[in-house]
Coordinates of C-alpha atoms in Angstrom, one line a residue:
Chain A
M244 CA -54.1 -102.6 -82.4
T245 CA -52.2 -105.7 -82.6
D246 CA -54.0 -108.5 -84.5
I247 CA -54.4 -111.4 -81.9
R248 CA -53.5 -113.8 -84.7
D249 CA -50.0 -112.4 -84.6
L250 CA -49.9 -112.9 -81.0
V251 CA -50.6 -116.9 -80.6
D252 CA -48.9 -119.6 -82.1
L253 CA -51.9 -121.4 -83.7
E254 CA -50.3 -125.0 -83.9
Q255 CA -49.3 -124.5 -80.2
L256 CA -52.7 -123.6 -78.9
R257 CA -54.3 -126.2 -81.0
A258 CA -51.9 -128.9 -79.3
E259 CA -52.7 -127.2 -75.8
V260 CA -56.4 -127.4 -76.4
Q261 CA -56.5 -131.0 -77.7
S262 CA -54.3 -131.9 -74.6
K263 CA -56.9 -130.4 -72.4
Y264 CA -59.9 -132.1 -74.1
R265 CA -58.1 -135.4 -74.4
E266 CA -57.9 -135.3 -70.6
V267 CA -61.7 -134.5 -70.4
A268 CA -62.6 -137.3 -72.8
E269 CA -60.6 -139.9 -70.9
G270 CA -61.4 -138.8 -67.4
P271 CA -64.8 -136.6 -67.5
T272 CA -65.5 -137.1 -64.1
A273 CA -62.1 -135.4 -63.0
E274 CA -62.0 -131.8 -61.4
Y275 CA -61.4 -129.0 -64.2
H276 CA -61.3 -125.4 -64.2
F277 CA -64.7 -125.5 -65.8
H278 CA -67.6 -127.3 -64.9
T279 CA -68.7 -130.7 -66.7
G280 CA -71.8 -132.8 -66.9
R281 CA -75.5 -133.0 -66.9
A282 CA -76.0 -130.9 -63.8
H283 CA -73.9 -128.4 -65.4
A284 CA -76.0 -128.4 -68.7
L285 CA -79.1 -127.9 -66.8
R286 CA -77.7 -125.1 -64.7
L287 CA -76.9 -123.4 -68.1
G288 CA -80.4 -123.7 -68.9
Y289 CA -80.6 -126.7 -71.3
P290 CA -84.2 -128.3 -71.4
A291 CA -84.8 -131.3 -68.9
S292 CA -86.1 -133.2 -72.0
P293 CA -85.1 -134.3 -74.3
L294 CA -81.7 -134.3 -72.2
D295 CA -83.4 -137.0 -70.0
Q296 CA -83.3 -139.6 -72.8
L297 CA -79.5 -139.4 -73.1
P298 CA -77.7 -141.8 -70.7
E299 CA -74.9 -140.4 -68.5
V300 CA -72.0 -141.6 -70.4
A301 CA -73.6 -139.0 -73.1
C302 CA -73.5 -136.2 -70.8
E303 CA -70.7 -136.4 -68.3
A304 CA -67.7 -135.0 -70.7
F305 CA -70.0 -132.0 -71.8
A306 CA -68.3 -128.7 -71.0
G307 CA -70.4 -126.0 -72.6
V308 CA -70.4 -122.4 -71.4
A309 CA -74.3 -121.6 -72.1
N310 CA -77.3 -122.8 -73.5
P311 CA -77.0 -122.5 -77.4
F312 CA -80.8 -123.6 -77.6
H313 CA -81.9 -120.5 -75.4
W314 CA -84.0 -119.2 -78.4
G315 CA -85.3 -122.5 -79.7
T316 CA -84.1 -125.8 -81.1
P317 CA -83.6 -127.4 -84.4
R318 CA -86.5 -128.7 -86.0
P319 CA -87.5 -131.9 -87.4
G320 CA -85.8 -132.8 -90.6
E321 CA -83.1 -129.9 -90.5
R322 CA -79.5 -130.5 -91.1
V323 CA -77.3 -129.3 -88.2
V324 CA -73.6 -128.9 -87.9
D325 CA -72.2 -128.9 -84.6
L326 CA -68.8 -127.1 -84.4
G327 CA -66.2 -128.2 -82.0
S328 CA -68.7 -131.1 -81.0
G329 CA -66.5 -132.4 -78.3
A330 CA -68.0 -135.3 -76.5
G331 CA -71.2 -135.1 -78.7
M332 CA -73.9 -134.1 -76.2
D333 CA -75.1 -131.1 -78.4
S334 CA -75.0 -133.3 -81.5
L335 CA -77.0 -136.2 -79.7
L336 CA -79.8 -133.5 -78.6
A337 CA -79.8 -132.3 -82.1
A338 CA -80.3 -135.6 -83.5
L339 CA -83.2 -136.3 -81.3
W340 CA -84.9 -132.9 -82.1
V341 CA -84.3 -133.4 -85.9
G342 CA -85.2 -136.9 -86.0
A343 CA -84.8 -139.9 -88.8
E344 CA -85.3 -137.2 -91.6
G345 CA -82.8 -134.9 -90.2
R346 CA -78.8 -135.1 -90.3
V347 CA -76.1 -133.9 -87.7
I348 CA -72.6 -133.7 -88.5
G349 CA -70.3 -132.9 -85.5
V350 CA -66.8 -131.7 -86.2
D351 CA -63.9 -131.9 -83.8
M352 CA -60.2 -132.0 -84.3
T353 CA -59.4 -134.1 -81.0
T354 CA -59.2 -137.9 -81.8
E355 CA -60.3 -138.9 -78.3
M356 CA -63.3 -136.9 -78.5
L357 CA -64.2 -138.2 -81.8
E358 CA -64.1 -142.0 -80.9
R359 CA -65.9 -140.9 -77.7
S360 CA -68.6 -139.5 -79.4
R361 CA -68.8 -141.8 -82.3
R362 CA -69.1 -144.9 -79.6
I363 CA -71.7 -143.1 -77.9
A364 CA -73.6 -142.5 -81.0
A365 CA -73.2 -146.3 -81.7
S366 CA -74.3 -147.6 -78.6
L367 CA -77.7 -145.4 -78.9
A368 CA -78.2 -146.6 -82.6
F369 CA -78.5 -142.9 -83.9
A370 CA -78.2 -143.2 -87.4
N371 CA -78.6 -139.6 -88.1
V372 CA -75.6 -138.3 -86.8
E373 CA -71.8 -138.4 -87.7
F374 CA -68.7 -137.2 -86.5
R375 CA -65.9 -135.5 -88.8
Q376 CA -62.6 -134.8 -87.6
G377 CA -61.2 -131.2 -88.9
V378 CA -60.8 -127.5 -87.4
I379 CA -63.7 -125.3 -87.1
E380 CA -61.9 -122.9 -89.3
N381 CA -62.1 -125.3 -92.4
A382 CA -64.6 -127.6 -91.4
P383 CA -65.4 -130.6 -93.8
V384 CA -68.8 -129.8 -94.7
D385 CA -70.1 -128.6 -97.8
D386 CA -71.2 -125.1 -99.1
S387 CA -74.8 -124.0 -98.1
W388 CA -75.7 -127.7 -96.5
A389 CA -76.7 -126.5 -93.2
D390 CA -79.9 -125.1 -91.9
V391 CA -78.4 -124.8 -88.4
V392 CA -74.9 -124.3 -87.3
I393 CA -74.3 -124.7 -83.6
S394 CA -71.3 -124.6 -81.1
N395 CA -70.8 -124.2 -77.5
G396 CA -67.7 -122.7 -75.6
V397 CA -65.1 -123.3 -78.8
I398 CA -64.7 -120.0 -80.9
N399 CA -63.1 -118.6 -78.1
L400 CA -60.2 -120.9 -78.5
C401 CA -59.9 -119.7 -81.9
P402 CA -57.8 -116.8 -82.5
D403 CA -59.1 -116.1 -86.2
K404 CA -63.1 -115.8 -84.8
L405 CA -63.7 -113.8 -88.3
G406 CA -62.4 -116.8 -90.2
V407 CA -64.9 -118.9 -88.0
Y408 CA -67.9 -116.9 -88.4
S409 CA -66.9 -116.7 -92.2
E410 CA -67.0 -120.4 -92.1
I411 CA -70.1 -120.6 -90.5
A412 CA -71.8 -118.3 -93.3
R413 CA -70.4 -120.5 -95.7
M414 CA -72.0 -123.6 -94.5
L415 CA -75.1 -122.1 -93.9
R416 CA -78.1 -122.1 -96.6
P417 CA -79.7 -118.6 -97.4
G418 CA -82.0 -118.0 -94.3
G419 CA -80.0 -120.7 -92.3
R420 CA -79.6 -120.0 -88.5
M421 CA -76.6 -119.7 -86.1
M422 CA -77.3 -121.0 -82.7
I423 CA -74.0 -120.7 -80.5
A424 CA -72.9 -120.3 -76.8
D425 CA -69.6 -118.7 -76.1
I426 CA -67.9 -116.9 -73.5
C427 CA -67.5 -113.0 -73.8
I428 CA -65.3 -110.7 -71.5
E429 CA -66.1 -107.4 -70.1
K430 CA -62.6 -106.2 -69.2
P431 CA -59.9 -105.6 -71.8
V432 CA -57.0 -108.6 -72.0
P433 CA -53.4 -107.2 -72.0
E434 CA -51.2 -108.3 -74.7
E435 CA -49.1 -110.7 -72.7
A436 CA -52.0 -112.5 -71.3
L437 CA -53.2 -113.0 -74.9
R438 CA -50.0 -114.4 -75.6
D439 CA -50.2 -116.7 -72.7
I440 CA -51.3 -120.1 -73.9
D441 CA -52.4 -121.3 -70.3
L442 CA -54.7 -118.6 -69.9
W443 CA -56.7 -119.6 -73.3
T444 CA -57.0 -123.2 -72.2
G445 CA -57.4 -122.8 -68.3
Chain B
M629 CA -67.3 -109.1 -86.4
I630 CA -70.2 -111.5 -86.9
R631 CA -71.9 -109.2 -89.2
A632 CA -68.6 -108.7 -91.1
A633 CA -68.9 -112.6 -91.7
G634 CA -72.1 -112.0 -93.9
L635 CA -74.4 -112.9 -91.0
V636 CA -77.5 -110.6 -89.9
D637 CA -79.9 -110.3 -87.0
V638 CA -77.3 -110.6 -84.6
E639 CA -78.4 -111.2 -81.0
L640 CA -76.7 -111.7 -77.7
G641 CA -78.8 -113.6 -74.9
P642 CA -78.6 -113.4 -71.3
P643 CA -75.2 -113.9 -69.6
V644 CA -74.4 -117.0 -67.5
D645 CA -71.8 -117.0 -64.6
T646 CA -70.9 -120.0 -66.1
F647 CA -67.5 -120.7 -64.2
A648 CA -69.0 -120.0 -60.7
G649 CA -67.7 -122.6 -58.2
A650 CA -65.3 -124.0 -60.5
S651 CA -61.6 -123.8 -60.1
G652 CA -61.3 -121.3 -62.9
E653 CA -63.6 -118.8 -61.2
D654 CA -60.8 -116.6 -60.1
K655 CA -59.6 -116.3 -63.6
A656 CA -62.8 -115.4 -65.0
R657 CA -63.6 -113.0 -62.7
R658 CA -60.2 -111.1 -63.6
F659 CA -61.5 -110.8 -67.0
G660 CA -65.5 -110.3 -66.2
T661 CA -66.0 -113.7 -68.2
Y662 CA -69.4 -114.9 -68.6
G663 CA -71.2 -117.4 -71.2
Y664 CA -73.8 -116.1 -73.5
P665 CA -76.1 -117.6 -76.2
I666 CA -75.8 -115.9 -79.4
R667 CA -77.7 -116.2 -82.3
A668 CA -77.5 -114.7 -85.9
R669 CA -78.8 -115.6 -89.4
K670 CA -77.7 -115.8 -93.1
S671 CA -79.4 -113.3 -95.2
G672 CA -81.5 -114.7 -98.1

């Protein structure tokens, strides 16, 4: 079986992903091939509270695919990493859950998303969350730093999924939890579709 | 794959029809694409 990493030009894929999410950061209420916003988060099963503590601007560019908090939430005082933090809604929710004694690090590669999430966190005076630029296969987070790693709808965009999960294992402390959401497919994807960058991003 | 990375207690939650009603619904249907919560733990 062909390794998926041999079928896709990683730099081209990253450029396409950044282009798509740059659009979302700058025009969150436009129509995309996926749903966005607070109503979408509620439909996925996100808890209405503390989501209701975040202003619309913090939710409108949310583009997740399911609810990573299905089984529970980060706890007060915990340290959380959000891989592919995008517009920052999940990081901000985690910041509310972990409280002043906890810390949240969002990691994203798209400059416009980082600018947006940093601006919103500053406007809300959230001192326990920061956003770092990087790719999730090589996240700028120390070994064993995290109690919890979250992510939503991002790992499917990475050809090297084992590399991402190994990175999650590296960042988690022993006993730490991975709580993610992502898409899974029920039907086999032909090689020509795997090579089609447009299908990866839309 | 998640287990191969060294994580344990891997669990898949209920699917959600995340693209329903979106313009990407047709492509999602072609491959049976759904959103899932996934959890695991690092042993120790």
